[in-house]
Coordinates of N, CA and C in Angstrom, one line a residue:
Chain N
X11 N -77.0 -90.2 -31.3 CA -78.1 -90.0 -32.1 C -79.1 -89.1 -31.3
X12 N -79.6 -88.5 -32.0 CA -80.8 -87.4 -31.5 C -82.1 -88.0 -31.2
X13 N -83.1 -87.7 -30.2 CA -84.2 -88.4 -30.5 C -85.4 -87.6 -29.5
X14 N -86.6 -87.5 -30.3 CA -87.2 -87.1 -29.6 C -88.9 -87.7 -29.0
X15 N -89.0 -87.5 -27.7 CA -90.7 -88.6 -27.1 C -91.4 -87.4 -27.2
X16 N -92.5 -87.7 -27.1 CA -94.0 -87.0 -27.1 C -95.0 -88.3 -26.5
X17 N -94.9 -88.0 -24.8 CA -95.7 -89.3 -24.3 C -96.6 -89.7 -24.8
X18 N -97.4 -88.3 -25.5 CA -99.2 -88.8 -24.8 C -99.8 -88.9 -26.7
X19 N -100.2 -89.3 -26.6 CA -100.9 -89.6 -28.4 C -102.2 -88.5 -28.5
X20 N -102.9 -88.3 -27.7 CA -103.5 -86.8 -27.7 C -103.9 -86.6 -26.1
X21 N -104.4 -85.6 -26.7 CA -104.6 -84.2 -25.1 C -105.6 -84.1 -25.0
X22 N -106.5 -84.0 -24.2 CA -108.0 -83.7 -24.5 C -108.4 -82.2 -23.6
X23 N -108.9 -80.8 -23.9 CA -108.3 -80.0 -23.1 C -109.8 -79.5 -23.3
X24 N -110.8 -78.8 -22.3 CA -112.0 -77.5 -22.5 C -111.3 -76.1 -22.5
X25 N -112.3 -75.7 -23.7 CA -112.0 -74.3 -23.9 C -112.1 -73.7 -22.8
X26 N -110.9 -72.7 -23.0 CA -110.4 -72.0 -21.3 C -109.8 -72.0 -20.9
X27 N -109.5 -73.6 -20.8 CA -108.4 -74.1 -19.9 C -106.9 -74.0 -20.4
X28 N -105.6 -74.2 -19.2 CA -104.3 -74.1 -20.1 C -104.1 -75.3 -20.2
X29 N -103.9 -75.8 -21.2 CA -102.9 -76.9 -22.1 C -101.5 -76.9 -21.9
X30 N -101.4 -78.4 -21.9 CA -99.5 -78.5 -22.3 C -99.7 -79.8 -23.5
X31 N -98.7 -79.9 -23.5 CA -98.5 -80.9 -24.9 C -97.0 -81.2 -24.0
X32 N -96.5 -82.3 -24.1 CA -94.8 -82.5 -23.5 C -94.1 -82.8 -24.5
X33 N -93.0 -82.9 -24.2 CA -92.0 -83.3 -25.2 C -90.7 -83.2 -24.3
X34 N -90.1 -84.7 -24.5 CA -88.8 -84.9 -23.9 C -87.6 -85.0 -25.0
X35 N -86.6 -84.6 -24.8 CA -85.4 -85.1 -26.0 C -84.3 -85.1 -25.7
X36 N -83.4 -86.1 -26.8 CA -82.3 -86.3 -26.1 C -81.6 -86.2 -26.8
X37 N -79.9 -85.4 -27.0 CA -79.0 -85.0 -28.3 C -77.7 -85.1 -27.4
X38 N -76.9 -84.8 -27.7 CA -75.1 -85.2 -27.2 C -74.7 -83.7 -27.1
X39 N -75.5 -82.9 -27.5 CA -74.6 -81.1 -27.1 C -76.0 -80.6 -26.8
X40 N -76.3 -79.2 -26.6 CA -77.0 -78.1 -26.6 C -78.1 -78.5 -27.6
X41 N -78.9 -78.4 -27.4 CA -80.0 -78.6 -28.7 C -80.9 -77.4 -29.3
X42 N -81.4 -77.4 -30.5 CA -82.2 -76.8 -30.9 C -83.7 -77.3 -31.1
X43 N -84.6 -76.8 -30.9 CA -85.8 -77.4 -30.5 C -86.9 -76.7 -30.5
X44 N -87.8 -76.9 -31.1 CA -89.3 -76.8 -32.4 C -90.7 -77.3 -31.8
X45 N -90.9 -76.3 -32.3 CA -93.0 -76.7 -32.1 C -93.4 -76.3 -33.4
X46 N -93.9 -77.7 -34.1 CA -94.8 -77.1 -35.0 C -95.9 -77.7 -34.9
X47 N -96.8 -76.8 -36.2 CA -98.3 -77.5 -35.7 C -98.9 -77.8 -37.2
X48 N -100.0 -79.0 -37.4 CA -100.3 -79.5 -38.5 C -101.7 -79.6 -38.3
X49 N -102.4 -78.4 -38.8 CA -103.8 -78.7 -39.5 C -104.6 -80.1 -40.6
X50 N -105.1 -80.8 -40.5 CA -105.5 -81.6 -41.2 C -105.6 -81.0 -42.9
X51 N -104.7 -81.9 -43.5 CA -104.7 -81.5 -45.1 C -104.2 -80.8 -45.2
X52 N -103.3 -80.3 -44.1 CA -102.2 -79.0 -44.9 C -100.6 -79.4 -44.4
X53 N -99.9 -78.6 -44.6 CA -98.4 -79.0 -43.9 C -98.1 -78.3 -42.8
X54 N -96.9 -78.2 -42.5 CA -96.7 -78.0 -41.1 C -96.2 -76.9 -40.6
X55 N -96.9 -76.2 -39.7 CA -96.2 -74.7 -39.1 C -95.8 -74.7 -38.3
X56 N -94.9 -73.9 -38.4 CA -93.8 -73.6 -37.8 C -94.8 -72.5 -36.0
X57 N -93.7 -72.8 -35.2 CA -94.9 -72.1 -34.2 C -94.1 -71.7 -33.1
X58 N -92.7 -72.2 -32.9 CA -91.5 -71.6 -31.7 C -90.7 -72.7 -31.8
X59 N -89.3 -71.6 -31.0 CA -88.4 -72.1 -31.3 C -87.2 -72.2 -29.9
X60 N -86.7 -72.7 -29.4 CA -85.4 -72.6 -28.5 C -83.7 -72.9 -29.4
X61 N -83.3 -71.7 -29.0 CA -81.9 -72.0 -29.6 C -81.2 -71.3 -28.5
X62 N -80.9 -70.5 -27.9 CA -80.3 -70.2 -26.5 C -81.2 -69.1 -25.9
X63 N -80.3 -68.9 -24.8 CA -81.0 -67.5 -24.2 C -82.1 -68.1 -23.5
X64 N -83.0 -67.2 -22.8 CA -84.3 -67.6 -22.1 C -84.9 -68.7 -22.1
X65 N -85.0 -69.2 -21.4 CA -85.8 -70.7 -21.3 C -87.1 -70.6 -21.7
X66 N -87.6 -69.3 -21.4 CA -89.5 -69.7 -22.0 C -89.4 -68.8 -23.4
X67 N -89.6 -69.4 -23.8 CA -90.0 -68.8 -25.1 C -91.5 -68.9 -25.8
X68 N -91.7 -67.7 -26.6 CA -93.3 -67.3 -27.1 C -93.0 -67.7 -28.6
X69 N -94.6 -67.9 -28.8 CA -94.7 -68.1 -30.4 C -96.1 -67.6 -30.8
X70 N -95.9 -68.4 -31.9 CA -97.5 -68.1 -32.6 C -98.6 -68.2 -31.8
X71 N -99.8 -67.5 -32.0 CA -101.1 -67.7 -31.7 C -101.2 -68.2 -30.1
X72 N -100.3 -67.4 -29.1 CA -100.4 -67.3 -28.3 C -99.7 -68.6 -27.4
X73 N -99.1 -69.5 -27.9 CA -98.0 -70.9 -27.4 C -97.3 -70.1 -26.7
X74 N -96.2 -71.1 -25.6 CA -95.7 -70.5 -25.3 C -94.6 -71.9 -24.8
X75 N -93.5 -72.4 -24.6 CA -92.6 -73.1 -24.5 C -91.6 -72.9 -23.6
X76 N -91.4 -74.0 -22.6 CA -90.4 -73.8 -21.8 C -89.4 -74.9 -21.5
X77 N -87.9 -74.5 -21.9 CA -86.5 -75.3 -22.0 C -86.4 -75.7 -20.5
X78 N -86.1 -76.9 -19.9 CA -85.8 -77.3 -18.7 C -84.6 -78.2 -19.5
X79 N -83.5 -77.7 -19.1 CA -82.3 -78.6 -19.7 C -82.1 -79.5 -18.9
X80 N -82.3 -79.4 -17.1 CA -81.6 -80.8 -16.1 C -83.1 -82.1 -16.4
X81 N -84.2 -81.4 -17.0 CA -85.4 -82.6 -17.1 C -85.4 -82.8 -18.9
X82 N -84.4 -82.4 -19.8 CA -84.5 -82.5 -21.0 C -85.9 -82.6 -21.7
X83 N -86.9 -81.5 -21.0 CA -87.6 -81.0 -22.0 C -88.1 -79.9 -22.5
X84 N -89.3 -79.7 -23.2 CA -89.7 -78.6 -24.1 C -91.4 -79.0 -24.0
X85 N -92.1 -78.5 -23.3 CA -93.2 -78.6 -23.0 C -94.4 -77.2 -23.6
X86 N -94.9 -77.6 -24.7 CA -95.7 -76.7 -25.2 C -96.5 -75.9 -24.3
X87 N -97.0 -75.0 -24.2 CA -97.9 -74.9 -23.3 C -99.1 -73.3 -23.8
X88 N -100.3 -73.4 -23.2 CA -100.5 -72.1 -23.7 C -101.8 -71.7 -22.7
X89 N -102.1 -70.3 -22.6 CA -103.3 -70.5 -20.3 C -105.0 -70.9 -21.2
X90 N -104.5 -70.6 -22.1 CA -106.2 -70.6 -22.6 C -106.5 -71.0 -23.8
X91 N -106.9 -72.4 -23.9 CA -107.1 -73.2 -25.2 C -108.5 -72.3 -26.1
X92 N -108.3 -72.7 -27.0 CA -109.3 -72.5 -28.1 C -109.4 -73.7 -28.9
X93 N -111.1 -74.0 -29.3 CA -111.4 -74.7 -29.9 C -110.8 -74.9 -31.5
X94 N -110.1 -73.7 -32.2 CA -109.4 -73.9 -33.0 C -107.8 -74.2 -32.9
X95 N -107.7 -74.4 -31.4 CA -106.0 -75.0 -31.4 C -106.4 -76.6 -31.6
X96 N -107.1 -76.8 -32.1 CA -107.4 -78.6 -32.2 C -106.5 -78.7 -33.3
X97 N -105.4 -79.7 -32.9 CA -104.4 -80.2 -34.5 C -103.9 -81.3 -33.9
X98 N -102.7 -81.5 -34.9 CA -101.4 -82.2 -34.4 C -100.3 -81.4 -34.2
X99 N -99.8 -81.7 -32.8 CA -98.6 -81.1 -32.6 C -97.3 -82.0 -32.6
X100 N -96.6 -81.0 -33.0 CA -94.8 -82.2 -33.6 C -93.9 -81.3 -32.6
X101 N -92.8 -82.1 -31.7 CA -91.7 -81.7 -31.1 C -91.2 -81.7 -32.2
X102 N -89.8 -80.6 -32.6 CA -89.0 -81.6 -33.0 C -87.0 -80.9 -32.7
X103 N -86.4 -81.8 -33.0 CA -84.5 -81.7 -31.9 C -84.1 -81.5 -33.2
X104 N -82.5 -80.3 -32.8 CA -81.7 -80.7 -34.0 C -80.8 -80.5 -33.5
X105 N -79.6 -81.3 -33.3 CA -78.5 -81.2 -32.7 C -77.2 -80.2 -33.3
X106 N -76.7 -79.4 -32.9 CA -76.2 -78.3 -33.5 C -74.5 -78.6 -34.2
X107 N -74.4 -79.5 -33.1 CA -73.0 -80.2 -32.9 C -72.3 -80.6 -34.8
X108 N -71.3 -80.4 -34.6 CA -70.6 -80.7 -35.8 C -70.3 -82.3 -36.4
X109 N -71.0 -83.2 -36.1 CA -71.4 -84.5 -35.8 C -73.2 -85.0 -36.2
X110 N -73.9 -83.8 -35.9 CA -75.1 -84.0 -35.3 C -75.6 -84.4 -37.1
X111 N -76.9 -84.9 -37.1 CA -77.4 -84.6 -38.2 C -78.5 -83.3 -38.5
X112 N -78.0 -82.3 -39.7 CA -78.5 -81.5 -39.5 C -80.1 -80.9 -39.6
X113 N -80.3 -82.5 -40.2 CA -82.2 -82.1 -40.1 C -82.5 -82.3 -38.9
X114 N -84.1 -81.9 -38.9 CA -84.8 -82.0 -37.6 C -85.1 -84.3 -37.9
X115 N -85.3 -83.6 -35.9 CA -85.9 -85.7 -35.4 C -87.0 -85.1 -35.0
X116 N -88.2 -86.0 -35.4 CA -89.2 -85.3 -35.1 C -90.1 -86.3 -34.0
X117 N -90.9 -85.7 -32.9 CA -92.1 -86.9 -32.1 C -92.6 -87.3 -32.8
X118 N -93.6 -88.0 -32.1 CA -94.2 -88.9 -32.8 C -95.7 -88.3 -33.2
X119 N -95.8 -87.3 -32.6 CA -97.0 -86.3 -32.3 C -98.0 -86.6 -31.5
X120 N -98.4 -84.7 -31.1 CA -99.2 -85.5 -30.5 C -101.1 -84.5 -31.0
X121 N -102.2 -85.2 -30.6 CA -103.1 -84.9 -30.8 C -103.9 -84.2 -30.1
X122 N -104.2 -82.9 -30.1 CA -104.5 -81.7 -29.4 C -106.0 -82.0 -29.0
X123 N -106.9 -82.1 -28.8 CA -108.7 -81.6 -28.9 C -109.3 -80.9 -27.8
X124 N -109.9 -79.8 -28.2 CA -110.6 -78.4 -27.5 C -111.7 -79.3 -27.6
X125 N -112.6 -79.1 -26.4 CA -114.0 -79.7 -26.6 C -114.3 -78.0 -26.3
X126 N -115.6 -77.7 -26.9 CA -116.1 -76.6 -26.5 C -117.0 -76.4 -25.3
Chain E
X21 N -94.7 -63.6 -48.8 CA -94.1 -63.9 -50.2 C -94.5 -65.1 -50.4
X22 N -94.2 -66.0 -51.6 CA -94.1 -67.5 -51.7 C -93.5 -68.6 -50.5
X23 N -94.8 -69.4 -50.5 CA -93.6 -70.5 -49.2 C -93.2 -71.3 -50.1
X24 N -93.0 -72.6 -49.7 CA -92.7 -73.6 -50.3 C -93.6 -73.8 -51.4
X25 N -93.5 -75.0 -52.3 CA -94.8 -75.7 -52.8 C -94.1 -76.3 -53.4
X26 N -95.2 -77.8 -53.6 CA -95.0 -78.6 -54.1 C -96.0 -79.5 -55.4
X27 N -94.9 -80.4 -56.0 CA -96.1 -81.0 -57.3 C -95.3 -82.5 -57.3
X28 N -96.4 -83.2 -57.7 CA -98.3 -82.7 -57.6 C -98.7 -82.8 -56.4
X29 N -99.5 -82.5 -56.1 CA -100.6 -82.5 -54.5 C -101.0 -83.7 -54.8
X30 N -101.1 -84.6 -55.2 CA -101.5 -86.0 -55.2 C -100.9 -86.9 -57.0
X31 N -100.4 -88.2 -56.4 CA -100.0 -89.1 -57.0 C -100.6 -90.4 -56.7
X32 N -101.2 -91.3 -58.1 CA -101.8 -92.3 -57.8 C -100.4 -93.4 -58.7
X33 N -100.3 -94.0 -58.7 CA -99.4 -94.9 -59.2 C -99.5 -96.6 -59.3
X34 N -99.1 -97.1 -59.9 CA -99.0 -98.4 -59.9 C -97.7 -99.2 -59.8
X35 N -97.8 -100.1 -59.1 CA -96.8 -100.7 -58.3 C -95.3 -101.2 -59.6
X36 N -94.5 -100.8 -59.2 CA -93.2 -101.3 -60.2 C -93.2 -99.4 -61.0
X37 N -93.7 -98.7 -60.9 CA -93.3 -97.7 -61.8 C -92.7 -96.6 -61.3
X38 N -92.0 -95.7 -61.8 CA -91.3 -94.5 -61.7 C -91.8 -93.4 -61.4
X39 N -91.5 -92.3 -60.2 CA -92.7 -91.6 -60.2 C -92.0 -90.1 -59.7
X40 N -91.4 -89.0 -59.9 CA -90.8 -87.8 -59.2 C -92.0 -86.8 -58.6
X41 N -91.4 -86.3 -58.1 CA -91.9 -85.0 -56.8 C -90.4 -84.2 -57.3
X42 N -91.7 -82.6 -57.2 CA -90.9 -81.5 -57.2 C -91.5 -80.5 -56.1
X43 N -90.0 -79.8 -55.7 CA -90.2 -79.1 -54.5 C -89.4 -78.1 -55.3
X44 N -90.3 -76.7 -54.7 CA -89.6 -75.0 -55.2 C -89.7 -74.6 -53.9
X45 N -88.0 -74.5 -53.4 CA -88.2 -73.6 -52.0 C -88.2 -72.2 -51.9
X46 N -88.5 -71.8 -50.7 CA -87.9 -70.5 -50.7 C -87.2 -69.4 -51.4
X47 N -87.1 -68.5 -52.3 CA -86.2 -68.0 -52.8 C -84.8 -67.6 -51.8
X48 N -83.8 -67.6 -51.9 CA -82.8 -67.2 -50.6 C -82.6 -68.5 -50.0
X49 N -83.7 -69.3 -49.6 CA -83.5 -70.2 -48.9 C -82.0 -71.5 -49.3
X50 N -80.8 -71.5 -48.4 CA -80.2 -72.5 -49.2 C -80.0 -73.8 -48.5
X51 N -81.0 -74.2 -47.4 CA -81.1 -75.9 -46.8 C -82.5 -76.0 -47.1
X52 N -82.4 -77.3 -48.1 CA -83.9 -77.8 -48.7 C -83.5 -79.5 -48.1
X53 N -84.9 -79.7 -47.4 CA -85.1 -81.1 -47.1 C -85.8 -82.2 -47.6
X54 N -86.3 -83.2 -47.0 CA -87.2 -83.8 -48.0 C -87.6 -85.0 -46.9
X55 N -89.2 -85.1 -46.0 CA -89.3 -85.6 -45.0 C -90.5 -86.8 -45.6
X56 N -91.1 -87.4 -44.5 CA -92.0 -88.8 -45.4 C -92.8 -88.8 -43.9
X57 N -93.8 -88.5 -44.5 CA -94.5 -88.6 -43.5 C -96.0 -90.1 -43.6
X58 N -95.8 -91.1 -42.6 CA -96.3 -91.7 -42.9 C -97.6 -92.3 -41.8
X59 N -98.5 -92.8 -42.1 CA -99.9 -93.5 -41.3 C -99.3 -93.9 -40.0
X60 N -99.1 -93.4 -38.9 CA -98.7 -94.1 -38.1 C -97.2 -94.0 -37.3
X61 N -95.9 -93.8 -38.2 CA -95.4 -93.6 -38.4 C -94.3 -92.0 -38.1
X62 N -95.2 -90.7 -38.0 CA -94.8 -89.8 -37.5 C -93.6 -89.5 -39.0
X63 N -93.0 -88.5 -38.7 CA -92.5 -87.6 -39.8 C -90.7 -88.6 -39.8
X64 N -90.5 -88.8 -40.8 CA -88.9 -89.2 -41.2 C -88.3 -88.6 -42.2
X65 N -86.8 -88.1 -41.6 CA -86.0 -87.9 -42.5 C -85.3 -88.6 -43.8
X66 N -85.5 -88.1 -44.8 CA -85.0 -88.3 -46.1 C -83.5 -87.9 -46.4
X67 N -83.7 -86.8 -46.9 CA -82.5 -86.6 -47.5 C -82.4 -84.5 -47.5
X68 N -81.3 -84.1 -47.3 CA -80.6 -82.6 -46.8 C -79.5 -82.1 -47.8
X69 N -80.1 -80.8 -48.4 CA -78.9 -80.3 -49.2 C -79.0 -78.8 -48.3
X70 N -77.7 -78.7 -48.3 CA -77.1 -77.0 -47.9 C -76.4 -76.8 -48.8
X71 N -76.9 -75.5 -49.9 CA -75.5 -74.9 -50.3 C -75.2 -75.8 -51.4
X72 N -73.6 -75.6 -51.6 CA -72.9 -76.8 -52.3 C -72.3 -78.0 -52.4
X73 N -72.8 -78.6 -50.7 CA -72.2 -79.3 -49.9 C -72.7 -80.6 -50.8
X74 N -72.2 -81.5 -50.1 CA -72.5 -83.0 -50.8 C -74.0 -83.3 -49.5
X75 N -75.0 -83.9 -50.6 CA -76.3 -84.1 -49.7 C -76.1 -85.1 -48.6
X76 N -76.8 -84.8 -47.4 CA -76.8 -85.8 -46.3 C -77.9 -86.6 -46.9
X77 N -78.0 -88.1 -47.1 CA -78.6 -88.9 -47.9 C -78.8 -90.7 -46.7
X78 N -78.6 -90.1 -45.6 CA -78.5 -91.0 -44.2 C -79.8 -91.3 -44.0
X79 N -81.0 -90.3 -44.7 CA -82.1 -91.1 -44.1 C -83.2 -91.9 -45.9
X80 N -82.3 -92.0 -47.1 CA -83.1 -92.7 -47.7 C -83.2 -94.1 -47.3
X81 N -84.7 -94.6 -47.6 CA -84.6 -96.1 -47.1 C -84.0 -97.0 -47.6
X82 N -83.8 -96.7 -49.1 CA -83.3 -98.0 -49.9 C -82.8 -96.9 -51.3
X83 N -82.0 -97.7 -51.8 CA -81.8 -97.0 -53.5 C -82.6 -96.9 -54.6
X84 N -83.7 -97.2 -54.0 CA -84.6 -96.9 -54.9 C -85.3 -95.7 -54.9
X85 N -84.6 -94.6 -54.1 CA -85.0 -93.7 -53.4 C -83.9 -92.6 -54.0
X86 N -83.7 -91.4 -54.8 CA -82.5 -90.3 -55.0 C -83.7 -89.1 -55.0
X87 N -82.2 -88.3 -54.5 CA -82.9 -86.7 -54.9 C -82.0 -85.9 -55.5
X88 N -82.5 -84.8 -56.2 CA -81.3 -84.0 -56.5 C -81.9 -82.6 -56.5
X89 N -80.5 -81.8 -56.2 CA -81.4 -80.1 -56.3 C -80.4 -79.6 -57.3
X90 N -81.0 -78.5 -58.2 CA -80.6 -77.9 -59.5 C -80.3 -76.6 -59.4
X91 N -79.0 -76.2 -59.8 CA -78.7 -74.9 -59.4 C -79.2 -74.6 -58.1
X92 N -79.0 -75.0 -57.2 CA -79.0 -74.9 -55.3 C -81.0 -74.3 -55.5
X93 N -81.2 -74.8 -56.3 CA -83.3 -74.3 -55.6 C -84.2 -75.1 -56.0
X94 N -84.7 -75.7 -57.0 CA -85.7 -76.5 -57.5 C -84.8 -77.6 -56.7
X95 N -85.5 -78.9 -56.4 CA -85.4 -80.0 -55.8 C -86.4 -81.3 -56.6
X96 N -85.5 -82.9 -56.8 CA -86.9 -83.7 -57.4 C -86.1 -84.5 -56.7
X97 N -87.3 -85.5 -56.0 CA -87.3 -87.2 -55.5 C -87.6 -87.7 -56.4
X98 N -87.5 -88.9 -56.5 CA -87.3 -89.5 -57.4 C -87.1 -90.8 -57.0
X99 N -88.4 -91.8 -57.0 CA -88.7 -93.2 -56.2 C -88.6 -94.2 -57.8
X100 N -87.8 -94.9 -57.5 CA -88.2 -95.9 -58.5 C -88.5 -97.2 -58.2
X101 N -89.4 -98.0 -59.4 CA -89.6 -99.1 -59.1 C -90.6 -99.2 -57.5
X102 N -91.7 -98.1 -57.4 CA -92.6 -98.0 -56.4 C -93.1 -99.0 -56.0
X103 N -93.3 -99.3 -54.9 CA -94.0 -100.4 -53.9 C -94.6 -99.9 -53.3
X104 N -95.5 -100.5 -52.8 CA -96.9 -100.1 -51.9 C -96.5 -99.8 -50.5
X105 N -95.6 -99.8 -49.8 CA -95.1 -99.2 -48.6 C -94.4 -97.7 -48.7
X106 N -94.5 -97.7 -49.8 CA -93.7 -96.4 -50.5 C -95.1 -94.8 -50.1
X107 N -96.4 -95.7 -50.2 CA -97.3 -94.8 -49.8 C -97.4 -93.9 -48.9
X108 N -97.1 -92.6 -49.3 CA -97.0 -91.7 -48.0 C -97.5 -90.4 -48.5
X109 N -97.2 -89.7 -47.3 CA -97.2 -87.8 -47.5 C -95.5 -88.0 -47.7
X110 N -94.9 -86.8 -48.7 CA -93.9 -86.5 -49.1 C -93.7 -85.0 -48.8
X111 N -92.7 -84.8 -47.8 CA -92.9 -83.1 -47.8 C -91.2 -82.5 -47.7
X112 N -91.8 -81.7 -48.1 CA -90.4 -80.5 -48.5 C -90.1 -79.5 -47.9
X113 N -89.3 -79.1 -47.2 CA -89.0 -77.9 -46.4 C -87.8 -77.3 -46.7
X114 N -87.8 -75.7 -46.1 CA -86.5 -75.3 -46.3 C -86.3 -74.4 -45.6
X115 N -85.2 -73.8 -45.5 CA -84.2 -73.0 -44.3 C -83.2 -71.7 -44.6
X116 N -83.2 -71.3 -43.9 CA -81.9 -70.1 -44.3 C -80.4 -71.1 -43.3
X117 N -81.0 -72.6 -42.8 CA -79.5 -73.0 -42.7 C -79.5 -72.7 -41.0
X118 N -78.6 -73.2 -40.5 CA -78.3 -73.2 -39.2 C -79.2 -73.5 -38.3
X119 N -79.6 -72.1 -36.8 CA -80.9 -72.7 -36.2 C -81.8 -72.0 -36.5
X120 N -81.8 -71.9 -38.2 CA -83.6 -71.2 -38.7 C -84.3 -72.3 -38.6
X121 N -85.5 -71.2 -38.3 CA -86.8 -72.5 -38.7 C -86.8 -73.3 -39.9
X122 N -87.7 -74.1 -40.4 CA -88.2 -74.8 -41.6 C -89.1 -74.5 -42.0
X123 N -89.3 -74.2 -43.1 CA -90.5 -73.8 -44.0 C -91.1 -75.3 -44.7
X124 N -92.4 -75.3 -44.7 CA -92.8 -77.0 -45.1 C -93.6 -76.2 -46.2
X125 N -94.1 -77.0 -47.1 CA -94.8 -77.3 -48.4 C -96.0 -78.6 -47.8
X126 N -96.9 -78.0 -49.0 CA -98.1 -78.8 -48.7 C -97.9 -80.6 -48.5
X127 N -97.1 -80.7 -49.3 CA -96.9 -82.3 -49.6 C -97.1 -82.8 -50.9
X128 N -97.0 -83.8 -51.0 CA -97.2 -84.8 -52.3 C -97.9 -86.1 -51.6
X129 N -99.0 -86.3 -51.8 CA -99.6 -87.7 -50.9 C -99.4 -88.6 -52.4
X130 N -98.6 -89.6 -52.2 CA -97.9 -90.5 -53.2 C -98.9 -91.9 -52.4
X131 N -99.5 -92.5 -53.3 CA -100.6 -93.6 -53.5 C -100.4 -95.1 -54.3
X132 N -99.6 -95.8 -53.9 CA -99.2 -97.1 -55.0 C -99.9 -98.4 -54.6
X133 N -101.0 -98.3 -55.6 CA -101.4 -99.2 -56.0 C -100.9 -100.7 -56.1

């Protein structure tokens, strides 16, 4: 079974500074693996992605994610927070495998706050 | 273009009654999901159609719980006999399939009284 941690329940970050958000997971093959992000009252965006190739991978609004496969994770990260990256952030795994289930497992999230 | 969307953006209900959610995905899109997002809780899997496949249906809670999609695009849940734990965000996404992203829809915040 697939599954994915998100240690921290929120982040507390000053504008400026870089941010990470963590995320660990765990799947039986190669995984596929997601950052999205959830504004209050709306649904969820989509914001990067790992499926092979390069370990760090870029996304929206300046995120930026990096695959460590021997430490099984995916660690959001971005050098310079903004007071509007304040949300919820979601890991989330999908195991590729012909076994796997093919929706996403999602964290538990976690809660972002820019103080200005 | 259009993303997802969903109806209604809010449901109030009363306990013991019948209540559906509709999801319009993507045009093209042919993996439509159907997740529950709840107080506490963090986001769970429901139920997965690709295609013409037979739905992955591993994450309804109980049988009081079906979904069905129509001609591979419109999608409806369909809770019966609602109970007050049933209260949640109801959300919809969809895919071009494999390792595409997911497209999410606003939700359905389902309310049982």
């Amino acid at each position: 079974a697939q599954s994915v941690a998100q240690p921290e329940d929120q982040v507390n970050v000053a504008e400026g500074n870089p941010l990470t958000v963590k995320c660990t997971y765990s799947v039986s093959g190669n995984p596929y693996l997601f950052w999205y992000v959830q504004y209050p009252n709306r649904g969820l965006q989509f914001l990067l992605k790992y499926i092979t190739g390069d370990n760090l991978v870029k996304g929206s609004y300046g995120f930026e994610a990096e695959f460590n496969k021997s430490q099984t994770s995916f660690h959001l990260k971005k050098p310079s927070a903004l007071v509007s990256d304040s949300a919820l952030y979601f890991c989330a795994v999908r195991d590729p495998g012909g076994t796997g289930r093919r929706a996403l497992t999602f964290g538990s999230g976690t809660r972002l706050q820019v103080q200005p | 273009g259009a993303g997802v969307s969903q109806s209604p953006s809010n449901k109030v209900t009363e306990k013991g009654k019948d209540v559906e959610l509709r999801c319009d995905p993507i045009s093209g899109h042919t993996a439509l999901y159907w997740y529950r997002q709840s107080l506490g809780q963090g986001l769970e899997f429901l139920i997965y159609f690709q295609g013409n496949s037979a739905p992955d249906k591993s994450g309804l809670p109980s049988d009081r719980f079906s979904a069905e999609r129509t001609g591979g695009s419109v999608s409806t849940l369909t809770i019966q006999r609602t109970q007050q734990e049933d209260s949640a965000v109801y959300l919809c996404a969809s895919s071009l399939g494999g390792p595409h992203e997911q497209f999410f829809g606003p939700g359905t915040r389902l309310t049982v009284l």
